[in-house]
XYZ file of C-alpha atoms in Angstrom:
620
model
C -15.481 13.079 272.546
C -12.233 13.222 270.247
C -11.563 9.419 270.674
C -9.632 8.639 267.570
C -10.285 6.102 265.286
C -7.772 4.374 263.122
C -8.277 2.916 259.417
C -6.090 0.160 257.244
C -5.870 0.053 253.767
C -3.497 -1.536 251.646
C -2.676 0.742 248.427
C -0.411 -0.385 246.007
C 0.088 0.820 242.395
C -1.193 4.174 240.510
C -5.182 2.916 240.199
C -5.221 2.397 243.690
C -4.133 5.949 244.953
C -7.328 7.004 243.569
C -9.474 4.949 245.064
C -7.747 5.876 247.992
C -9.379 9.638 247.917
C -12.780 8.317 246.795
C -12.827 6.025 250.306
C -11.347 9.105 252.078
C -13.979 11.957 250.903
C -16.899 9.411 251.912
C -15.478 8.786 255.015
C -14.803 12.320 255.665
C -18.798 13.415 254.595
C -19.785 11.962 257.490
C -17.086 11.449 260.710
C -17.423 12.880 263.674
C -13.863 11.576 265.048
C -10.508 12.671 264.520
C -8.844 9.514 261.809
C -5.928 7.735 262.020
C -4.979 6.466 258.911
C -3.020 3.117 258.523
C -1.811 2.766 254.918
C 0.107 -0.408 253.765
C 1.701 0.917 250.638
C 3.983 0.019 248.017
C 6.344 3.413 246.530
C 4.305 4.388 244.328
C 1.169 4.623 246.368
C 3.321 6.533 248.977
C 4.954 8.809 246.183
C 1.444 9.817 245.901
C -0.465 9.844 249.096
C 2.549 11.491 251.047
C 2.244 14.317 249.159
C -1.530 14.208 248.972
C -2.729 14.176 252.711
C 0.415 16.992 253.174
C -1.008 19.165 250.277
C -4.872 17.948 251.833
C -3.989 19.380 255.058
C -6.980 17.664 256.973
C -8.042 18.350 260.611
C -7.812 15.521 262.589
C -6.065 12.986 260.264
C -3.055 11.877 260.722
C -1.581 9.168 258.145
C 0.761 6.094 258.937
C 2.464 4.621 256.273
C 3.933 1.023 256.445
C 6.517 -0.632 253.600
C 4.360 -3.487 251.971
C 7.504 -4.170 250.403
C 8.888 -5.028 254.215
C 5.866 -7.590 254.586
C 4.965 -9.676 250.985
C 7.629 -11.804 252.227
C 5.155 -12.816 255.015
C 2.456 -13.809 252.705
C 4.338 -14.191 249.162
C 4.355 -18.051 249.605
C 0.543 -18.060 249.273
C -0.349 -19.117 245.800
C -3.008 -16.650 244.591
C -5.388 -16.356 241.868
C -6.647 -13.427 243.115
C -6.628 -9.991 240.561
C -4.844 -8.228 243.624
C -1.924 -10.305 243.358
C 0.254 -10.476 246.725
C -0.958 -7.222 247.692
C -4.684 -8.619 248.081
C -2.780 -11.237 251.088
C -1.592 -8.476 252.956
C -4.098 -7.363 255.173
C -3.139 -10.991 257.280
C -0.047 -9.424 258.715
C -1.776 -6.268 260.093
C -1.590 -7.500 263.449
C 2.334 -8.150 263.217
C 2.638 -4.266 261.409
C 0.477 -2.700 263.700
C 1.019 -1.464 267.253
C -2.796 0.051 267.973
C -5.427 -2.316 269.616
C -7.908 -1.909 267.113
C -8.034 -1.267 263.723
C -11.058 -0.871 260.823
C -9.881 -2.538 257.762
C -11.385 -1.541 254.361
C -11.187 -2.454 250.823
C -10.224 0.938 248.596
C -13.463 -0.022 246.639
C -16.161 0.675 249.197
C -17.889 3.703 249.606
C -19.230 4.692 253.255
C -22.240 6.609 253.995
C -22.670 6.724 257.822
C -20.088 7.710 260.380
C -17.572 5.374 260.438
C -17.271 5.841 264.417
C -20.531 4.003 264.865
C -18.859 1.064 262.942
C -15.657 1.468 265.381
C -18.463 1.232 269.094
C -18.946 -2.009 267.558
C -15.465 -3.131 269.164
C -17.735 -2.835 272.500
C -20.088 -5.513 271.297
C -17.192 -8.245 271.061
C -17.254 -10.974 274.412
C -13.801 -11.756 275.322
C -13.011 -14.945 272.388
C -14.071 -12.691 269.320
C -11.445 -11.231 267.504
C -12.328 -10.514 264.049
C -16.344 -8.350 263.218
C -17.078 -9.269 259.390
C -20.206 -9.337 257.209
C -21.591 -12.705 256.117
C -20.539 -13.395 252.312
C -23.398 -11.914 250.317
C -22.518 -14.152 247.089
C -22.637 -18.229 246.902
C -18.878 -18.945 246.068
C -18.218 -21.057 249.372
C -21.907 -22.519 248.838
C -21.989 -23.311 245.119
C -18.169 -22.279 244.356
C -18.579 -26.244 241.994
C -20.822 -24.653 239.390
C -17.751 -22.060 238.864
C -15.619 -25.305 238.011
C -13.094 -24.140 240.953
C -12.885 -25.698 244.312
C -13.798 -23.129 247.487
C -11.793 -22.718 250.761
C -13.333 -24.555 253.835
C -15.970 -21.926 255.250
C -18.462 -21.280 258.071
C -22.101 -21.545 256.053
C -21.470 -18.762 253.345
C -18.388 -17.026 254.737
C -17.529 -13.797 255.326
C -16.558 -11.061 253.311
C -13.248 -9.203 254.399
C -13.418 -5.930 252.807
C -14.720 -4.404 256.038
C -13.710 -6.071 258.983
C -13.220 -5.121 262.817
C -9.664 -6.400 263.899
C -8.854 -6.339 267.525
C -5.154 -6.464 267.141
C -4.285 -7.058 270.667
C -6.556 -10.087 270.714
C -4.950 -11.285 267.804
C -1.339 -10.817 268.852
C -2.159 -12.560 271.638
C -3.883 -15.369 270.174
C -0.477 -15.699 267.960
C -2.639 -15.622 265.210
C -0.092 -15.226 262.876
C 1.384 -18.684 263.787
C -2.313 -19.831 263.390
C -3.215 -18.705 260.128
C 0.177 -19.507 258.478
C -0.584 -23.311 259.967
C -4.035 -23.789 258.675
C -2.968 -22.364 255.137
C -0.366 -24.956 254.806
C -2.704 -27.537 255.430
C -6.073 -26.255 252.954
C -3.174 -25.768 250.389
C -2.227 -29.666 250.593
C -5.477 -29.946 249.180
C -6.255 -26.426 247.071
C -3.117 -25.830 245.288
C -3.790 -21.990 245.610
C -6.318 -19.036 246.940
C -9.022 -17.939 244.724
C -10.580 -14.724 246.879
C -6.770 -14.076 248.490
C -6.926 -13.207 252.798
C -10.648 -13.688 252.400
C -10.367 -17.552 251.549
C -7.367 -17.638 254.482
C -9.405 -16.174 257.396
C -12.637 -18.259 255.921
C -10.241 -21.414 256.708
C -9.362 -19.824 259.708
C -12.697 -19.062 261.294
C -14.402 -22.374 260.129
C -11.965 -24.155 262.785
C -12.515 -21.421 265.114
C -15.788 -20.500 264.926
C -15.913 -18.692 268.352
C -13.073 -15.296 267.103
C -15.945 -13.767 264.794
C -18.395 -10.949 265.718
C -20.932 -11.297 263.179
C -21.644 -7.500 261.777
C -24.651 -6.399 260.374
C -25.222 -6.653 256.727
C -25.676 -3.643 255.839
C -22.009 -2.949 257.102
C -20.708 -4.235 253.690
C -23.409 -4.094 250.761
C -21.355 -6.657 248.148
C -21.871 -5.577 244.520
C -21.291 -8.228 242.206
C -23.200 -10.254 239.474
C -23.275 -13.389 241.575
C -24.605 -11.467 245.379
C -27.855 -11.472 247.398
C -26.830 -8.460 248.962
C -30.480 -6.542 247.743
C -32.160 -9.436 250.427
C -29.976 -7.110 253.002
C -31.728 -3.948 252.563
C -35.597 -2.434 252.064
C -34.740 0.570 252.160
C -31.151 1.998 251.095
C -31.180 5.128 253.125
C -30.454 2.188 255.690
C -27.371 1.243 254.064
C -24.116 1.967 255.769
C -21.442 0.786 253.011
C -21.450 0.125 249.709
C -18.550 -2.458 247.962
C -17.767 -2.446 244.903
C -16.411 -5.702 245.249
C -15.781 -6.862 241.621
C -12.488 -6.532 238.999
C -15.463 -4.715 236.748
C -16.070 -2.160 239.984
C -19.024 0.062 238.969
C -20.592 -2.234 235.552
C -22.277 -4.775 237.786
C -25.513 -6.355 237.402
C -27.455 -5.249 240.540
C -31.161 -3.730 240.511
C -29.810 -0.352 242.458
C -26.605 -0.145 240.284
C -28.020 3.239 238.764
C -28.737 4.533 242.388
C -25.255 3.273 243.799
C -23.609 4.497 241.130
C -25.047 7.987 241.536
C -23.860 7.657 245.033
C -20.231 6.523 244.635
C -20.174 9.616 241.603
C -21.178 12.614 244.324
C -18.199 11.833 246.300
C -16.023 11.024 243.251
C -16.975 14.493 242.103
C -17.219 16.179 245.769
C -15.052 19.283 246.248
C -12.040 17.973 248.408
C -11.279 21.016 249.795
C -14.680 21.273 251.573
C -13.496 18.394 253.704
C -10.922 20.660 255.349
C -13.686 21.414 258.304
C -12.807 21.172 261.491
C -14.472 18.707 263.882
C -17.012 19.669 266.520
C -15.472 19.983 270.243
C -11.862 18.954 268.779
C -10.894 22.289 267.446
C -6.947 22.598 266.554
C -5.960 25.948 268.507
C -6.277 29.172 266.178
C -3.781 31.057 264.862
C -3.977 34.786 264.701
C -3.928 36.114 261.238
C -0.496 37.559 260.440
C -1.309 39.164 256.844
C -2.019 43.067 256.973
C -5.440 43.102 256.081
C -4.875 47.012 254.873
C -2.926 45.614 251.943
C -4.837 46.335 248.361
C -2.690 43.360 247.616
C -3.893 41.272 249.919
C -5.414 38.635 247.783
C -2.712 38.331 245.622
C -0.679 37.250 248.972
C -3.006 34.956 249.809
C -3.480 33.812 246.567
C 0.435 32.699 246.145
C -0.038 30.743 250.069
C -2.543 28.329 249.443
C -1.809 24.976 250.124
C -3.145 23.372 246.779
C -3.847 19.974 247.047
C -2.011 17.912 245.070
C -2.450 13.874 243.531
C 0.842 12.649 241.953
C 0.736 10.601 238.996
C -3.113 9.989 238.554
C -2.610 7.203 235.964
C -0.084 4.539 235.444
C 3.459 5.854 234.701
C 6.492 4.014 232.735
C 9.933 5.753 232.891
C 13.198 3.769 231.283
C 16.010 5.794 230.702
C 16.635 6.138 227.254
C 20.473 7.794 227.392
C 22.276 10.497 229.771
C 20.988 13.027 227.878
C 17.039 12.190 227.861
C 14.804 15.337 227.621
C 10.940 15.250 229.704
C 8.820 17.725 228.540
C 6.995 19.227 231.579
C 4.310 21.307 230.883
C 0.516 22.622 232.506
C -2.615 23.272 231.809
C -6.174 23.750 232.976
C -9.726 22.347 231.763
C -9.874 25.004 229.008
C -6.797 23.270 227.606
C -7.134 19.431 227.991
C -7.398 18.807 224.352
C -4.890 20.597 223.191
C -2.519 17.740 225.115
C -3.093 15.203 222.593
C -1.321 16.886 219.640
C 1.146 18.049 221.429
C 1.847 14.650 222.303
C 1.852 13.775 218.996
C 4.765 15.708 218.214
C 6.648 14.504 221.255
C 7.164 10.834 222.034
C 9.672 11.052 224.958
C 8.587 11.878 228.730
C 5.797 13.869 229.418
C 5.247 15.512 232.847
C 2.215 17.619 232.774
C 0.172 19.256 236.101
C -3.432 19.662 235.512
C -5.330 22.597 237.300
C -9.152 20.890 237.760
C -11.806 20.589 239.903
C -12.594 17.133 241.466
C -15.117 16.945 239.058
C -13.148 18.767 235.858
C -10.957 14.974 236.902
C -13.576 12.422 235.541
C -13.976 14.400 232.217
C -10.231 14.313 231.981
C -10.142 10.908 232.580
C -13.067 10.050 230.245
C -10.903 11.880 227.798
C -7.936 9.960 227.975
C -9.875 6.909 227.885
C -11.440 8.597 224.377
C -8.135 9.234 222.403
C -6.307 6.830 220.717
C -2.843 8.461 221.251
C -3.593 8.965 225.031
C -4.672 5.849 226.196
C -1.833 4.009 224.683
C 0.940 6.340 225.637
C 2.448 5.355 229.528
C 5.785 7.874 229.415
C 3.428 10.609 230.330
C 2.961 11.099 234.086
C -0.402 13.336 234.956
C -0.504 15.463 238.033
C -3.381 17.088 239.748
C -3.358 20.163 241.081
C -7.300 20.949 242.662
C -8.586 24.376 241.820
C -8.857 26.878 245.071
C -8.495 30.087 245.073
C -9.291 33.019 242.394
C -5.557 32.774 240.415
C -3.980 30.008 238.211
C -0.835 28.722 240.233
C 0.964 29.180 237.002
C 4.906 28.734 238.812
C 3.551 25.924 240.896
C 2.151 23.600 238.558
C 5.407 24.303 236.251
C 7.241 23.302 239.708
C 5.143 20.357 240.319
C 5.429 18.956 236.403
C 9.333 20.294 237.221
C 10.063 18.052 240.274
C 8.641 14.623 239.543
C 10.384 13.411 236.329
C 13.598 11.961 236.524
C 14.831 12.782 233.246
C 18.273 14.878 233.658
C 16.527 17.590 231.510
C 13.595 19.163 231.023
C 12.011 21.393 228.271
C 9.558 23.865 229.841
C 6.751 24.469 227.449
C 3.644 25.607 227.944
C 0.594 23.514 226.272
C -0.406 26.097 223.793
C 2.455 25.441 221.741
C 3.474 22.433 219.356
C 7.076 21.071 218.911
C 8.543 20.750 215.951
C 8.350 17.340 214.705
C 12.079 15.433 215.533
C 12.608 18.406 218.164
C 13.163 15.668 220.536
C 15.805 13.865 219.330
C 17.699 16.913 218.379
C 17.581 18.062 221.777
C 19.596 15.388 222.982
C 21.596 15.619 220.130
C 22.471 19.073 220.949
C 23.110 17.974 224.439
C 25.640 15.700 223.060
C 27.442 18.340 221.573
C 27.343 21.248 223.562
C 28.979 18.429 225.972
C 26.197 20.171 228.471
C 26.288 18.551 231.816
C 23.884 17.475 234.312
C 24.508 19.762 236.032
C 25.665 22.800 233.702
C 24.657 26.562 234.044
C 23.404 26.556 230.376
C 19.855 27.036 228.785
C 19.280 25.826 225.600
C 16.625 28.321 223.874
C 13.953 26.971 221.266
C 13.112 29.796 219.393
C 9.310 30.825 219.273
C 6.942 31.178 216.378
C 2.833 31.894 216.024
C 0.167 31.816 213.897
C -3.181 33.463 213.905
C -4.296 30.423 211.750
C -6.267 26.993 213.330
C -5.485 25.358 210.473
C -2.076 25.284 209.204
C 0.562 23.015 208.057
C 3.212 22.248 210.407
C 6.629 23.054 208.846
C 9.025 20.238 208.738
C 12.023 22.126 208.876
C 13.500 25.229 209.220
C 13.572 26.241 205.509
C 9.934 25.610 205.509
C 8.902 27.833 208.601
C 11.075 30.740 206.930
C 8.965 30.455 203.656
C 5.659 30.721 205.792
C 7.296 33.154 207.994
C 8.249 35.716 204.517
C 4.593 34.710 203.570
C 3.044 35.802 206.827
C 1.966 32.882 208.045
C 4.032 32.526 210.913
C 5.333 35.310 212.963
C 7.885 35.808 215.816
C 6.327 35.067 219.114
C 4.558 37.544 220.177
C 6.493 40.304 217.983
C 3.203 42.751 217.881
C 2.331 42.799 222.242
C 5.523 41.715 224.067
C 8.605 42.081 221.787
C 11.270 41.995 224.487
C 9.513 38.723 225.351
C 11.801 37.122 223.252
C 13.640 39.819 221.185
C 17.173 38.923 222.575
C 16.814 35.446 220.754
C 18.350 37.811 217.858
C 15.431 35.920 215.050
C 17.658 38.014 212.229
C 20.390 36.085 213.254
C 18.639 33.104 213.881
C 17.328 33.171 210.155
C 20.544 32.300 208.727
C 22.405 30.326 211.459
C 23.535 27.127 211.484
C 25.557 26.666 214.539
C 24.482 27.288 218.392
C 25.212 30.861 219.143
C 24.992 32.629 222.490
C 23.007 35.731 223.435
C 22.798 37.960 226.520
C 19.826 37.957 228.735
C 18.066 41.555 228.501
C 15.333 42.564 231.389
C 11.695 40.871 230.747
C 13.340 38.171 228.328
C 11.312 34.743 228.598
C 12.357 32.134 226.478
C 11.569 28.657 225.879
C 14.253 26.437 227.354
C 16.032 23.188 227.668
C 17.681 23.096 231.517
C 19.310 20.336 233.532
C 17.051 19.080 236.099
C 19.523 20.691 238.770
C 18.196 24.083 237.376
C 16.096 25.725 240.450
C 11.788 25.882 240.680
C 10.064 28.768 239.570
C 8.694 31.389 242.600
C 5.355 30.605 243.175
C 4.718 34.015 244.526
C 3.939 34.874 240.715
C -0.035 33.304 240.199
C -2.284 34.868 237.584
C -1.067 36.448 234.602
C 2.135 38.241 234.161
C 6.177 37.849 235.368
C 5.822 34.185 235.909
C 8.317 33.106 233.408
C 10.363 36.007 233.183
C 11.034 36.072 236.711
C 12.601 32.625 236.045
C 14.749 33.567 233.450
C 16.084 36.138 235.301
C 16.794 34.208 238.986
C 19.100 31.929 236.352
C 20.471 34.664 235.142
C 21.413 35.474 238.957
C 22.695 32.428 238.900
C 25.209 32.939 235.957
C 23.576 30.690 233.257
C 24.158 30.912 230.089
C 21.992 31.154 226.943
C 22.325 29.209 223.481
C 19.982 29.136 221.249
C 19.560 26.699 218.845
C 19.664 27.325 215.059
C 17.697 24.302 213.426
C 14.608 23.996 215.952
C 11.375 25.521 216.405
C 7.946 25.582 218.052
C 4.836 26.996 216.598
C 1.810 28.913 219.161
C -1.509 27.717 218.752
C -4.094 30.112 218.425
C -7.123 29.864 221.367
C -8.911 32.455 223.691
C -7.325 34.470 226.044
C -7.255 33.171 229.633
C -9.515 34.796 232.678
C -6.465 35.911 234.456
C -5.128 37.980 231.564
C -8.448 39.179 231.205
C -8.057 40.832 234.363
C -4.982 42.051 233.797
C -6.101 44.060 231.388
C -9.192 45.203 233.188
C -7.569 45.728 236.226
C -5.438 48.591 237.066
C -4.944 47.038 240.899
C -3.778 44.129 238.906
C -0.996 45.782 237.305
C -0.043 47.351 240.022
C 0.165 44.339 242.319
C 2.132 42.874 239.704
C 4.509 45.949 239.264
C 4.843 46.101 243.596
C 6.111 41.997 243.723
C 8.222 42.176 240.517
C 10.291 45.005 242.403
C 10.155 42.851 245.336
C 11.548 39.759 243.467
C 14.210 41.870 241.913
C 15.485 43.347 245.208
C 15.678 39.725 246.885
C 17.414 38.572 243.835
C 19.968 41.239 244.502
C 20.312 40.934 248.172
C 20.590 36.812 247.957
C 22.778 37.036 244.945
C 25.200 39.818 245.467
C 27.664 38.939 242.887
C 25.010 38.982 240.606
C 23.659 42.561 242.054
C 25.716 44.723 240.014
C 25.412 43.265 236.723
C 21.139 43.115 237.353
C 21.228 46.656 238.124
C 23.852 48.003 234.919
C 21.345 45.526 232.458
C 17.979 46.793 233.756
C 18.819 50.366 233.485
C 20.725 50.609 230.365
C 19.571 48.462 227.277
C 22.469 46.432 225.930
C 23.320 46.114 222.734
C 22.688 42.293 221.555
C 25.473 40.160 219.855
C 25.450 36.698 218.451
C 28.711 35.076 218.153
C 28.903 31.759 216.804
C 30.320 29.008 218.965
């Protein structure tokens, strides 16, 4: 009943991660088996997935990963045409890699719409020479490859496709098909100076000398989209069709009679709630746990809330990082839908390293994408790494996005700002400047604050200096951040003082103070017990302060608040008197752990948060 069925993909690069989750969620619809997954990866596909399938948390999958970079060796002599590069010849060393008797191989562009475990009894159907089940080649390259000006591998009639293939490793290894294929390449290459379609023109070569290792699979086992197939003669009725590949460099734009129905196919599971995949399988139950939360607890959701295990995709689009000197600031920051556009200005203003963790649904994803794809200043920019975080739950996981934009640049600082505010143009290079001078180490106990301005406006000009913003600011323009709702927000940045420095100065940290600052990347996560509205930062501010850090703000440097609509959680806040209290009951929790964990800090806590201490600014 709970025979488990394993899976090979190669994944290499940031596109392919995606495609990755698309396969997954189609195979997932439909399986009735617990999955092995086999993934042949290069880092940055297993930066990603790692932490995806952990943060996915699926029943019955467990996930392999194998170092392509331990293999291209193995195939890296090929000459290859192919748009996959090396990567597209590694699926020939799977039997060498592997140590299962069977394996499904797939493409990352195919979609599946039946239960993959009636593809796996297939294995059954093999007589004791065939080693390798494949669909017949649904276009004419190994036919009428001439008319394309290039030259085809030797094939068997049309050939077979290899983006879904039955491999019965054992066989193989037996066979010493490794020595076999790496023989009969040699020789086609004496003749064809290199591989057009990559392992598919290698095991084409292959089985058209040894005609007896291939299991013919039904067609409808691989549905080829491309503008040169026959694949439609395969099919009358597509609620027979058992997978769909999108086997073309233009993917979804081909020229195919169904394209409009396949396309609305391969979209439902691009868009399909992930988290509904979570299910557990029929008859293969994991054991249950009792449930140790005290269900009497009014706070009970907010507990649960702060436990989820949000699933999580790492760099979504392609990422560039070079070091640009020792003291190299990322801006990490987060955001949900609401919020998307606001990104590009910001950017604007600030052309180092971006991290920034998006809160979406699967769907919310393609409009960000489309978005990105839209903007001039986005699509262009590649020192801005986009995570996903998928929406579950009722909060906004504030302190764990910040962690997750937090943990995955490696910048040696970082400037926590939230997306709803704008930089001052230049702010970036000062920042390092400042760096410079405060001699501030990697891994120092100081925080650099950037003091904090709004406007009720939605049109405005930014200020290009600090002489500027102080006109607008005697004008009312501009205001101290949030001066009229939260003062000691940010009233121990001393802004009288501020007005007329011109050198860093220091200030003390005062309870609910929650500045914006500059940290070394050495500088601890947030606590994501804090979700929703309220505490999040300031309980930040004040575990460094634990710690013994430091505060200097800087004299010359500014960002500006954007206007926009409140948010739903502090919408509830405000509504919600359980809210506040639930709030009020972990901040005195935080405090006391703070005190107990940091006991030379315990003292000094308790003496600030019960008497208010008298600010002073002394210049450095």
């Amino acid at each position: 009943m709970c025979e488990t069925i394993h899976i090979a993909m190669v994944c290499a690069g940031y596109n392919s991660t995606f495609a990755v989750v698309t396969v997954m969620k189609s195979i997932l619809f439909y399986r009735t088996k617990p999955i092995r997954l086999h993934l042949l990866v290069d880092e940055v596909a297993k930066r990603t997935l790692s932490t995806l399938f952990v943060t996915w948390d699926l029943p019955h999958v467990t996930v392999l990963y194998y170092r392509a970079e331990d293999w291209v060796p193995k195939v890296s002599w090929i000459p290859n045409r192919h748009y996959s590069g090396v990567y597209g010849l590694l699926k020939l060393i799977l039997p060498e890699a592997m140590a299962e008797n069977k394996v499904l191989v797939l493409d990352t562009d195919v979609t599946v719409l039946n239960d993959i475990a009636i593809l796996w009894r297939l294995f059954e159907n093999f007589n004791e020479e065939q080693l390798l089940g494949l669909v017949e080649n649904q276009s004419d390259w190994y036919i009428k490859a001439l008319s394309y000006s290039q030259r085809p591998w030797p094939a068997l009639g049309r050939g077979f496709n290899t983006g879904v293939m039955l491999m019965h490793l054992q066989r193989l290894r037996s066979a010493k098909f490794a020595r076999l294929w790496e023989t009969i390449t040699k020789r086609v290459l004496q003749q064809i100076p290199e591989t057009s379609l990559a392992d598919q023109d290698v095991l084409n070569a292959v089985i058209h000398e040894h005609s007896q290792i291939i299991y013919k699979l039904g067609c409808t086992w691989n549905i080829q989209l491309s503008d040169h197939t026959i694949s439609d003669l395969c099919y009358s009725n597509t609620n027979y069709i058992n997978i769909i590949h999108w086997n073309s460099p233009r993917k979804q734009d081909v020229r195919n009679k169904h394209v409009d129905d396949f396309r609305q196919i391969y979209k439902v599971f691009l868009e399909l709630n992930g988290n509904l995949l979570r299910r557990q399988l029929f008859g293969c139950e994991r054991p249950k746990v009792n449930s140790l939360y005290n269900q009497s607890n009014p706070c009970l959701k907010f507990v649960k809330g702060a436990e989820i295990n949000y699933r999580t995709h790492l760099f979504l689009l392609e990422y560039e990082y070079n070091i640009i000197s020792s003291t190299d600031v990322a801006l990490v920051t987060q955001c949900s839908a609401d919020r998307i556009m606001l990104l590009e200005e910001l950017c604007r203003h600030w052309p180092g390293t971006i991290s920034v963790a998006l809160y979406l649904t699967d769907a919310e994803v393609q409009s960000f994408l489309d978005f990105i794809r839209s903007s001039a200043e986005l699509r262009v920019r590649k020192n801005i790494a986009y995570h996903i975080v998928y929406k579950d739950g009722e909060f906004y996981p504030v302190n764990y996005l910040r962690n997750i934009a937090m943990t995955h640049v490696t910048t040696p600082y970082i400037f926590q700002l939230d997306v709803d505010f704008l930089p001052q143009f230049g702010l970036y290079e000062a920042l390092m400047n400042y760096i410079t001078k405060l001699n501030m180490g990697k891994s120092s106990r100081t925080a650099l604050i950037v003091p904090a301005f709004e406007t009720q406006r939605y049109k405005f000009t930014f200020p290009s200096n600090k002489a500027e913003l102080i006109k607008s600011l005697n004008r009312g323009i501009f205001y101290t951040f949030r001066y009229h709702v939260w003062t000691q927000g940010h009233s121990a940045t001393n802004y009288s003082f501020w007005r007329t420095a011109t050198e860093p100065y220091e200030v003390l940290w005062e309870p609910d103070f929650e500045p914006y600052i500059v940290v070394p990347r050495s500088a601890p996560n947030y606590d994501t017990r804090f979700v929703g509205f309220g505490w999040n930062k300031v309980s930040y501010v004040t575990h460094l302060t634990a710690l013994g850090y430091r505060y200097i703000v800087l004299p010359d440097v500014f960002i500006i608040h954007r206007p926009h609509a409140p948010s739903q959680d502090i919408g509830k806040f405000r509504r919600d008197s359980l809210y506040r209290r639930c709030l009020k009951k972990l901040k005195d929790e935080f405090v006391q752990d703070l005190i107990i964990k940091y006991e030379d800090a315990a003292s000094k806590l308790k003496r600030i948060t019960k008497e208010k201490v008298e600010r002073t600014a002394r210049p450095k």
